[in-house]
XYZ file of C-alpha atoms in Angstrom:
643
model
C 171.258 171.260 58.311
C 173.772 170.338 55.618
C 175.379 166.930 55.296
C 178.776 168.475 56.058
C 177.483 169.986 59.318
C 175.929 166.659 60.331
C 179.195 164.813 59.660
C 181.144 167.317 61.790
C 178.626 166.954 64.651
C 178.770 163.143 64.371
C 182.584 163.153 64.406
C 182.710 165.391 67.481
C 180.144 163.225 69.258
C 182.057 160.064 68.308
C 185.159 161.423 70.075
C 183.081 162.241 73.172
C 181.595 158.734 73.054
C 185.072 157.190 73.042
C 185.903 159.181 76.159
C 182.568 158.149 77.687
C 183.337 154.449 77.180
C 186.631 154.863 79.036
C 185.091 156.891 81.864
C 182.408 154.206 82.247
C 185.223 151.668 82.717
C 186.663 153.712 85.601
C 183.208 153.994 87.189
C 183.001 150.209 87.073
C 186.318 149.961 88.958
C 184.603 151.984 91.704
C 181.758 149.401 91.763
C 179.387 151.895 90.134
C 177.170 151.044 87.132
C 178.638 151.601 83.678
C 175.702 153.759 82.637
C 176.478 156.171 85.492
C 179.823 156.854 83.828
C 178.186 157.339 80.435
C 175.565 159.717 81.853
C 178.242 161.622 83.776
C 180.301 162.082 80.601
C 177.241 163.334 78.716
C 176.394 165.812 81.469
C 180.020 166.983 81.580
C 180.184 167.487 77.806
C 176.684 168.951 77.606
C 175.556 172.555 77.184
C 175.414 173.331 80.911
C 179.045 172.492 81.767
C 181.831 172.201 79.149
C 179.540 173.015 76.238
C 181.123 170.487 73.884
C 177.578 169.484 72.878
C 175.081 172.310 72.437
C 171.298 172.041 72.755
C 170.763 172.331 68.996
C 173.286 169.544 68.432
C 171.385 167.180 70.716
C 168.375 167.839 68.480
C 170.460 167.054 65.385
C 171.550 163.768 66.968
C 168.062 162.717 68.011
C 167.962 160.022 65.318
C 170.604 158.186 67.385
C 168.029 157.926 70.179
C 165.673 156.101 67.815
C 168.449 153.743 66.726
C 169.296 152.947 70.352
C 165.667 152.618 71.457
C 165.104 149.983 68.782
C 168.013 147.925 70.134
C 166.821 148.398 73.735
C 163.344 147.124 72.770
C 164.911 144.146 70.971
C 166.889 143.348 74.134
C 163.747 143.579 76.304
C 161.804 141.217 74.056
C 164.650 138.693 73.842
C 164.734 138.372 77.643
C 161.102 137.192 77.771
C 161.657 133.498 77.089
C 158.541 131.530 77.979
C 160.343 128.252 78.706
C 162.367 129.875 81.509
C 159.307 131.291 83.291
C 157.298 128.097 83.762
C 159.063 126.927 86.941
C 157.408 129.455 89.286
C 154.744 130.844 86.990
C 152.143 131.408 89.749
C 154.427 133.630 91.853
C 155.804 135.406 88.790
C 152.321 136.152 87.426
C 150.855 137.445 90.707
C 153.822 139.603 91.730
C 154.088 141.069 88.230
C 150.350 141.800 88.169
C 150.240 143.496 91.585
C 153.361 145.549 90.833
C 151.903 146.615 87.484
C 148.753 147.763 89.307
C 150.096 149.400 92.475
C 153.228 151.168 91.168
C 151.529 153.160 88.357
C 148.549 154.092 90.513
C 150.579 155.180 93.562
C 153.195 156.884 91.371
C 150.665 158.756 89.225
C 148.519 159.908 92.172
C 151.599 161.093 94.095
C 153.022 163.036 91.151
C 149.642 164.651 90.421
C 149.343 165.779 94.056
C 152.913 167.147 93.974
C 152.333 169.087 90.738
C 152.153 172.484 92.484
C 155.709 171.968 93.775
C 157.185 170.939 90.398
C 158.200 173.972 88.297
C 157.456 172.541 84.845
C 154.015 171.240 85.958
C 152.832 174.399 87.716
C 151.620 176.075 84.510
C 150.074 172.955 82.979
C 146.322 172.443 82.765
C 144.787 169.768 85.023
C 144.471 167.458 81.997
C 148.152 167.883 81.079
C 149.157 167.344 84.708
C 147.207 164.099 84.742
C 148.804 163.101 81.420
C 152.336 163.614 82.800
C 151.434 161.753 85.989
C 150.079 158.747 84.060
C 153.185 158.520 81.868
C 155.447 158.815 84.936
C 153.509 156.085 86.743
C 154.073 153.744 83.800
C 157.818 154.415 83.616
C 158.271 153.805 87.350
C 157.274 150.177 86.744
C 160.379 149.529 84.581
C 163.129 147.192 85.783
C 166.689 146.388 84.739
C 167.027 142.748 83.601
C 170.673 143.306 82.653
C 171.514 144.445 86.196
C 169.554 141.552 87.715
C 171.280 138.975 85.518
C 174.705 140.494 86.238
C 174.135 140.296 90.016
C 172.795 136.734 89.829
C 175.860 135.697 87.808
C 178.191 137.500 90.210
C 176.658 135.747 93.234
C 176.125 132.482 91.318
C 172.656 132.554 92.853
C 170.364 129.556 92.375
C 166.990 128.648 93.846
C 163.245 129.382 93.710
C 163.604 132.959 94.994
C 166.197 133.809 92.343
C 164.096 132.156 89.629
C 161.024 134.129 90.711
C 162.987 137.395 90.832
C 164.373 137.003 87.314
C 160.974 135.950 85.962
C 159.199 138.994 87.423
C 161.976 141.336 86.255
C 161.873 140.089 82.665
C 158.073 139.914 82.418
C 157.701 143.389 83.931
C 160.143 144.902 81.455
C 157.938 143.582 78.654
C 154.648 144.701 80.187
C 155.969 148.178 80.987
C 156.336 148.905 77.273
C 152.703 147.891 76.702
C 151.635 149.934 79.750
C 153.632 152.929 78.507
C 151.988 152.637 75.075
C 148.503 152.655 76.641
C 149.301 155.560 78.980
C 150.850 157.524 76.095
C 147.656 157.103 74.055
C 145.548 158.221 77.029
C 147.903 161.138 77.790
C 147.773 162.276 74.168
C 143.962 162.190 74.295
C 143.914 164.203 77.548
C 146.226 166.869 76.147
C 144.168 167.242 72.958
C 140.835 167.140 74.839
C 139.659 163.939 73.168
C 136.621 162.747 75.102
C 136.619 159.254 76.584
C 134.100 157.560 74.288
C 133.576 154.333 72.420
C 135.290 155.965 69.450
C 138.366 156.783 71.520
C 138.490 153.285 73.026
C 138.109 151.824 69.542
C 140.956 153.996 68.235
C 143.154 152.957 71.173
C 142.450 149.272 70.553
C 143.055 149.730 66.824
C 146.420 151.396 67.469
C 147.446 148.586 69.814
C 146.174 145.936 67.420
C 147.997 147.375 64.416
C 151.177 147.765 66.506
C 150.986 144.074 67.453
C 150.423 143.043 63.821
C 153.337 145.175 62.612
C 155.466 143.716 65.437
C 154.633 140.193 64.298
C 155.530 141.179 60.736
C 158.836 142.592 61.982
C 159.514 139.279 63.740
C 158.967 137.386 60.478
C 161.217 139.840 58.633
C 163.965 139.337 61.214
C 163.456 135.582 60.905
C 164.109 135.788 57.147
C 167.173 137.931 57.813
C 168.620 135.451 60.310
C 168.040 132.533 57.944
C 170.222 134.046 55.242
C 173.896 133.138 54.973
C 175.477 136.556 55.058
C 178.355 138.216 56.870
C 177.777 138.575 60.628
C 178.514 142.302 60.639
C 176.037 142.837 57.801
C 173.361 141.017 59.820
C 174.054 143.203 62.842
C 173.802 146.328 60.703
C 170.490 145.218 59.166
C 169.043 144.453 62.625
C 169.922 148.000 63.738
C 168.403 149.451 60.547
C 165.226 147.375 61.043
C 164.742 148.823 64.537
C 165.341 152.382 63.322
C 162.983 151.878 60.350
C 160.117 151.156 62.764
C 160.561 154.584 64.376
C 160.633 156.226 60.942
C 157.452 154.323 60.018
C 155.694 155.398 63.236
C 156.552 159.063 62.596
C 155.344 158.798 58.991
C 152.025 157.190 59.974
C 151.431 159.822 62.658
C 152.191 162.748 60.305
C 150.177 161.279 57.433
C 147.142 160.572 59.631
C 147.324 164.119 61.002
C 147.197 165.496 57.446
C 144.649 163.213 55.823
C 142.475 161.855 58.659
C 140.301 163.560 61.293
C 142.462 161.899 64.000
C 146.100 160.968 64.598
C 146.923 157.272 64.328
C 149.919 156.430 66.497
C 151.988 153.247 66.325
C 154.146 152.490 69.390
C 157.622 151.711 67.963
C 159.005 150.294 71.228
C 156.090 147.852 71.441
C 156.554 146.828 67.784
C 160.274 146.137 68.218
C 159.674 144.241 71.449
C 157.021 142.006 69.847
C 159.307 141.336 66.871
C 162.053 140.257 69.276
C 159.565 138.162 71.298
C 158.530 136.281 68.139
C 162.156 135.497 67.245
C 162.949 134.393 70.801
C 160.000 132.079 71.357
C 158.765 130.879 67.974
C 161.846 130.376 65.813
C 165.039 128.380 66.078
C 167.196 131.498 65.941
C 166.931 132.670 69.560
C 170.624 132.056 70.334
C 171.859 133.848 67.209
C 169.517 136.810 67.724
C 170.535 137.163 71.377
C 174.185 137.059 70.322
C 173.575 139.830 67.772
C 171.791 141.985 70.379
C 174.607 141.249 72.834
C 177.253 142.267 70.274
C 175.615 145.515 69.151
C 174.418 146.471 72.645
C 177.582 147.917 74.268
C 178.440 150.557 71.626
C 174.758 151.450 71.214
C 174.335 151.891 74.976
C 177.416 154.117 75.218
C 175.987 156.360 72.491
C 172.491 156.417 73.975
C 173.388 157.088 77.605
C 176.031 159.685 76.703
C 173.518 161.553 74.544
C 170.934 161.194 77.319
C 173.352 162.803 79.782
C 174.037 165.652 77.353
C 170.281 166.202 76.928
C 169.610 166.530 80.670
C 168.343 169.958 81.638
C 170.499 170.700 84.682
C 168.533 173.871 85.428
C 165.383 171.757 85.729
C 167.245 169.136 87.778
C 168.393 171.805 90.218
C 164.760 172.735 90.847
C 163.305 169.208 90.938
C 165.901 167.037 92.709
C 163.875 167.144 95.923
C 160.808 165.925 94.018
C 162.938 163.213 92.372
C 164.084 162.037 95.818
C 160.476 161.971 97.073
C 159.373 160.127 93.927
C 162.125 157.547 94.472
C 160.894 156.964 98.035
C 157.293 156.659 96.827
C 158.423 154.116 94.223
C 160.083 152.004 96.938
C 156.864 152.004 98.975
C 154.803 151.049 95.905
C 157.216 148.220 95.012
C 156.995 146.855 98.559
C 153.175 146.936 98.550
C 152.966 145.337 95.106
C 155.581 142.643 95.777
C 154.329 141.740 99.258
C 150.685 141.495 98.222
C 151.540 139.483 95.084
C 153.661 137.041 97.062
C 150.918 136.739 99.681
C 148.297 135.852 97.050
C 150.695 133.352 95.414
C 151.362 131.660 98.772
C 155.108 132.364 98.820
C 157.090 131.960 102.086
C 156.942 134.965 104.423
C 160.716 135.526 104.106
C 160.358 135.845 100.333
C 157.503 138.345 100.679
C 159.471 140.530 103.094
C 162.569 140.651 100.879
C 161.387 140.417 97.268
C 160.841 144.195 96.905
C 164.617 144.711 97.330
C 165.277 142.862 94.059
C 162.981 145.081 91.975
C 164.544 148.516 92.608
C 167.103 148.636 89.775
C 166.219 150.559 86.609
C 168.286 151.150 83.480
C 167.892 150.817 79.715
C 164.140 150.447 79.198
C 163.258 153.077 81.821
C 165.669 155.585 80.292
C 164.395 154.699 76.838
C 160.803 155.371 77.872
C 161.798 158.678 79.473
C 163.477 159.775 76.229
C 160.468 158.569 74.238
C 158.194 160.679 76.460
C 160.424 163.710 75.806
C 159.910 163.208 72.066
C 156.164 162.463 72.192
C 155.272 165.381 74.501
C 157.573 168.261 73.496
C 155.714 170.862 75.616
C 156.893 169.389 78.921
C 158.773 166.236 77.859
C 162.366 167.465 78.279
C 161.860 168.646 81.871
C 159.791 165.540 82.637
C 162.546 163.268 81.270
C 165.189 165.015 83.387
C 163.204 164.409 86.577
C 162.456 160.762 85.735
C 166.052 160.062 84.679
C 167.304 161.340 88.038
C 164.972 158.821 89.752
C 166.307 156.054 87.488
C 169.946 156.936 88.235
C 169.305 156.806 92.000
C 167.465 153.486 91.552
C 170.395 152.059 89.609
C 172.844 153.101 92.348
C 170.730 151.909 95.294
C 169.189 148.834 93.639
C 172.181 146.476 93.181
C 173.285 146.504 96.871
C 169.675 145.840 97.947
C 169.415 143.015 95.393
C 172.601 141.374 96.708
C 171.390 141.715 100.303
C 168.068 140.006 99.523
C 169.670 137.088 97.650
C 172.158 136.577 100.489
C 169.472 136.670 103.187
C 167.394 133.932 101.563
C 170.526 131.789 101.325
C 170.691 131.457 97.539
C 173.955 133.365 97.023
C 176.959 131.225 96.205
C 179.789 133.735 95.813
C 183.482 132.966 95.705
C 185.011 132.175 99.081
C 187.705 134.298 100.668
C 191.083 133.417 99.176
C 193.459 132.662 102.068
C 196.592 134.718 102.494
C 199.807 133.252 101.139
C 201.561 131.249 103.876
C 205.007 131.339 102.260
C 204.755 127.879 100.670
C 203.131 126.884 97.384
C 200.737 123.951 97.784
C 198.762 121.991 95.207
C 196.135 119.251 95.433
C 195.641 116.879 92.496
C 192.366 114.932 92.301
C 192.785 111.644 90.441
C 195.419 108.929 90.748
C 197.046 107.910 87.457
C 200.348 108.125 85.600
C 199.764 111.729 84.526
C 198.883 112.930 88.028
C 201.972 111.205 89.476
C 204.195 112.763 86.797
C 202.641 116.195 87.426
C 203.167 115.815 91.180
C 206.868 115.031 90.712
C 207.310 117.985 88.339
C 205.649 120.392 90.773
C 207.743 119.030 93.669
C 210.911 119.621 91.634
C 209.906 123.297 91.500
C 209.443 123.542 95.257
C 205.686 122.938 95.515
C 204.064 120.890 98.240
C 201.793 118.370 96.481
C 199.040 115.974 97.572
C 197.191 113.511 95.347
C 193.626 112.728 96.438
C 192.288 109.232 95.659
C 188.960 107.674 96.577
C 190.019 104.055 95.912
C 191.787 102.770 99.039
C 193.125 99.550 97.498
C 194.581 101.457 94.571
C 196.030 104.025 96.983
C 197.813 101.355 99.054
C 199.360 99.693 96.013
C 200.588 102.892 94.410
C 201.879 104.392 97.644
C 204.336 101.522 98.148
C 206.100 102.474 94.894
C 205.728 106.229 95.244
C 206.770 107.042 98.791
C 208.015 110.451 97.660
C 204.443 111.476 96.751
C 201.859 112.293 99.428
C 198.787 110.272 98.361
C 195.712 110.795 100.553
C 192.668 108.516 100.656
C 189.411 110.479 100.699
C 185.875 109.126 101.273
C 184.319 111.210 98.475
C 184.166 114.637 96.849
C 182.752 116.379 99.899
C 183.591 119.332 102.108
C 184.838 116.869 104.749
C 187.309 115.472 102.209
C 188.540 119.003 101.468
C 189.097 119.596 105.178
C 191.032 116.325 105.384
C 193.228 117.535 102.517
C 193.688 120.948 104.225
C 192.369 122.602 101.060
C 192.358 126.003 102.750
C 196.144 126.044 102.284
C 196.086 125.103 98.597
C 197.267 127.674 96.069
C 196.163 125.425 93.187
C 193.726 122.563 92.740
C 194.014 120.305 89.704
C 190.977 118.186 88.752
C 191.686 115.136 86.561
C 188.458 113.120 86.918
C 185.228 113.085 84.879
C 183.688 116.414 83.904
C 180.897 116.132 86.469
C 183.328 115.240 89.246
C 185.708 117.993 88.142
C 182.886 120.541 88.326
C 181.944 119.338 91.811
C 185.578 119.811 92.909
C 185.856 123.280 91.369
C 182.537 124.412 92.827
C 183.497 123.357 96.369
C 186.911 125.004 96.058
C 185.418 128.187 94.560
C 182.630 128.639 97.107
C 184.371 127.597 100.326
C 188.045 128.418 99.822
C 188.302 130.865 96.912
C 191.266 128.824 95.639
C 193.458 131.049 93.513
C 194.105 128.603 90.646
C 191.664 125.927 89.496
C 193.004 123.755 86.672
C 190.711 121.258 84.934
C 191.478 118.490 82.468
C 188.360 118.479 80.342
C 186.884 115.401 78.665
C 184.085 117.118 76.699
C 184.456 120.514 75.012
C 180.758 121.344 75.498
C 181.472 121.881 79.200
C 183.743 124.905 78.669
C 181.247 127.570 79.665
C 180.311 126.471 83.166
C 183.955 125.889 84.138
C 184.868 129.340 82.827
C 182.191 130.874 85.082
C 184.230 129.550 88.030
C 187.406 131.084 86.609
C 188.948 127.668 85.963
C 191.899 127.186 83.624
C 190.825 124.528 81.138
C 193.101 121.975 79.496
C 191.541 120.069 76.589
C 193.661 116.973 75.840
C 192.116 116.634 72.378
C 193.671 119.892 71.174
C 196.537 120.444 73.650
C 199.054 118.337 71.699
C 198.172 119.998 68.383
C 198.493 123.488 69.924
C 201.820 122.537 71.496
C 203.211 121.318 68.168
C 201.960 124.510 66.519
C 203.786 126.639 69.112
C 207.000 124.636 68.635
C 206.817 125.327 64.882
C 206.061 129.054 65.175
C 208.038 129.932 68.302
C 210.354 127.075 69.312
C 212.555 129.044 71.732
C 209.702 130.648 73.689
C 207.840 127.330 73.901
C 210.966 125.532 75.084
C 211.462 128.104 77.838
C 207.817 127.815 78.930
C 208.169 124.030 79.134
C 211.430 124.222 81.117
C 213.290 122.594 78.229
C 216.025 125.251 78.030
C 218.891 124.781 80.428
C 219.147 127.423 83.153
C 215.965 129.228 82.016
C 212.533 129.049 83.664
C 209.240 130.941 83.746
C 207.390 131.766 86.943
C 204.191 133.615 87.930
C 204.585 135.761 91.046
C 202.066 137.776 93.016
C 202.934 141.119 94.577
C 202.520 140.470 98.304
C 205.446 142.472 99.655
C 203.961 145.700 100.986
C 207.314 147.456 100.702
C 207.276 147.330 96.882
C 203.619 148.292 96.430
C 203.571 151.578 94.501
C 207.093 151.175 93.102
C 207.723 151.294 89.354
C 209.196 148.185 87.715
C 212.410 150.063 86.941
C 212.884 150.702 90.681
C 212.925 146.996 91.629
C 216.564 146.382 90.664
C 215.857 142.938 89.271
C 218.775 140.620 88.401
C 220.115 141.336 84.927
C 219.068 137.917 83.583
C 215.406 138.337 84.658
C 212.846 139.682 82.207
C 209.230 140.703 83.017
C 206.960 139.132 80.389
C 203.563 140.408 81.526
C 201.667 142.028 84.368
C 198.054 141.162 85.213
C 195.822 143.341 87.394
C 192.354 142.050 88.156
C 190.919 140.802 84.870
C 193.195 142.952 82.702
C 196.624 142.220 81.282
C 198.711 145.413 81.199
C 201.446 146.323 78.735
C 204.288 146.595 81.240
C 207.235 148.967 80.955
C 209.756 150.469 83.325
C 207.350 153.128 84.584
C 204.470 150.708 85.346
C 203.707 151.013 89.062
C 202.995 147.837 90.989
C 199.960 147.322 93.206
C 199.444 144.677 95.874
C 197.758 141.671 94.290
C 199.283 142.166 90.813
C 200.444 138.974 89.075
C 203.789 139.179 87.279
C 205.179 136.625 84.832
C 208.987 136.593 84.772
C 211.654 134.544 82.986
C 215.239 133.961 84.088
C 217.605 131.519 85.695
C 216.229 129.421 88.601
C 218.673 131.048 91.043
C 217.647 134.571 90.017
C 213.950 133.666 90.100
C 214.336 132.540 93.720
C 215.773 135.950 94.545
C 212.964 137.747 92.678
C 210.351 135.574 94.397
C 211.591 136.687 97.826
C 211.701 140.288 96.636
C 208.156 140.378 95.195
C 206.275 137.959 97.429
C 208.107 138.903 100.598
């Protein structure tokens, strides 16, 4: 293949990848995993449907698989952080051990017994059938830490069950690579009729030992790379190259040993990359930077990998094996239940945990798909058909797993999702926590714009003194920052809650409002910048007094008119955020609203995305619109949009 041909193939695939990234986004809107969209795009563009990618082109692009597999192994190793696993180490160790025993055995035995019903296995020798079954059993152990972490973050789950679940998921995803390496060595020996002897066991141990040593060396090399003061993008590129170089090295060692030695010496590249990542994560001070690099390079790499995986799927094989894939998925569920229940029983976990823990271990994604693709490369005689069958099991697991995970976390009572936001009652209400000059001034300003405002104070003496001089402000004495206090304040009616106390107290306020009332707007005056992250997880709007004045002065210098309008400093001009609640305008385009001539739409926000609005943008219920105009016109628009 010429360089020109390769560049043309890469350019065509790059365009398909861009489309895949967008299609994955739409799958996410349907509450489906991103990778499902990427796989779907690959299948659609592949040789069996649109034919935009031919079979020979998937072979030409195989080096991209190696690049992606290196990154996937780095991600798996970085998730195994010893300090985070010590809390429930007994449960984590036992459940991981029993799952790693039962799932491969049950999976391998089942697949071997089903071999006569699987087209690509029917013509294989008994040894090759056993080899395929052993490799499949290993891959069925794989988990999806990224899916688990995403669900835990979504539910804001905390507690011993959640900690155990994450620990088992991360540890299993590390052990599965080691298990796959061992099973691959054994499968290779079975296929080539290498007798099980002391020599074979010695070779297997030598291959594992050398892989571990090379992995440690890779970790030290990455450590040196991270210590250098170079451009961030250059570091990311070198990390990707380092992962790919390991696959090139493994191929070279295998080919060279085949030529010059009486046996093949195989290094497991996934194991090497994972160990290198493990070393960086646990034994250097660069864990955070390395995880950030893996996080940054992950999304584009995953789009490429899963799209190419979809294009490589043999749909003709899938058509003949989907029933087997469904049976294999069911067998995997049974094996997970047996392994998880028995492990929890040995560890002495509560009965409720043992009954539900299996539901959190169903998801599969990156590592499982990576191992399936690796098997396709290592065993070319039956690997492609084998990978197609296993990938179909993984896709079903990724679709079924997240709902089961959420159900288990909710049943043990460790889910802390956002509460149901109450429907708009026609009046805008705000609660301000903290009694001081700024909160009083803010209350008066909000009241001047038609808001109903309450100030919550825990100091009764202070409340009595201030209330005498501020009878126009509703100041409420509360016993503490508790749910009872929120009920006293009628927080279920609040459209906004403003926290102006210490950071810890502010977080307590935001957490109660988030979990029990789903308050639409949480505004926090921050006292320490280090606290940004945990407030952002609650969707709070953060005001940092230390930089607010500087930013305001900067805006006045660069855009004085716009800033003046935003601060209500321009006569007869104001800015207002409105939410589309009027069902009669849902589906209408902006140009069909007949807004007053002095009203301008500045922006439109839908979900977590800000849209570039124009006359043909169609409104949906729940959209947030920012408009500017005269106060009289804004009142008219408010009635029109919010109903």
